[in-house]
Amino acid sequence: MSHPPQPGLERFRHIAIEGPIGAGKSSLARRLAAHMGAELMLERADENPYLERFYADVPGYAFQTQVFFLFQRMRQVRELAQPGMFSQGNEGPLPSSLDPSGAGSARRDLGLPGCVVSDFMLAKDALFARMNLSDEEYHLYGQMYAQVAQQLPQPDLVIWLQATPATLVQRIRQRGIGMEQRIAPAYLQKLCDAYADYFQGFDGAPLMVVNSEHFNPVERAQDFHALVDALAAFEGRRTVFDLSPEQPG
């Protein structure tokens, strides 16, 4: 069910939620999109025919897996700039960050017209590629990425869900997806480190860093609404949202 636009949220036309596998990206994206009456755009990992083999043999299937994801996500993100994606209305044109063609498509008539919430950003593909590909494969991949990523719309807010590898292992086991059970803790540590390195110097959009260790927006409504309030009040380029219990000092 959509809700009336909350003051402060109408600024955001594309909110991208990022983080390692098991961080809770899709669950938060669904909840936030429903709350805002926004378009929901989820990555479709189950459509990748190489993914299960990748988890069993990373070096052997990293390139095929990465190239499939690159073109799949490119098509999804490109839809944001397509005429007709947003219905006609009186809300005005999209900002240039979401309308690189300059066509000025009007925003969709939803709770927050024209807002999109996604559980990925295209730039994450390069992060995974650098981590998983050989130098030769990465060089070839980089040429493809440079071609397809040009002029694609970018999010104007990124939410990065942080979690420790131990927490990710626990969540992956709980959701019980067969091929994910092959993911080694060492790989999750490497992935968490790669995300930390990437976002340390990230300046492509305003960034909210969320400590998800004690954050459960699905089962605890107060957690979710605290995040929404923080989003509405967010100003500047970077902020931290942390519900961890305060340690006695």
Short mmCIF file of C-alpha atoms in Angstrom, two decimals, residues 19-20 127 190-200:
data_model
loop_
_atom_site.label_atom_id
_atom_site.label_comp_id
_atom_site.label_asym_id
_atom_site.label_seq_id
_atom_site.Cartn_x
_atom_site.Cartn_y
_atom_site.Cartn_z
CA GLY A 19 25.46 -4.28 -0.31
CA PRO A 20 26.79 -7.84 -0.35
CA LEU A 127 33.28 -3.96 -8.36
CA LYS A 190 36.57 -10.48 0.25
CA LEU A 191 33.24 -9.09 -0.95
CA CYS A 192 32.73 -6.98 2.18
CA ASP A 193 36.24 -5.58 1.79
CA ALA A 194 35.58 -4.76 -1.87
CA TYR A 195 32.41 -2.86 -0.99
CA ALA A 196 34.22 -0.96 1.76
CA ASP A 197 37.02 0.03 -0.62
CA TYR A 198 34.53 1.07 -3.30
CA PHE A 199 32.33 3.24 -1.10
CA GLN A 200 35.23 4.78 0.80
#
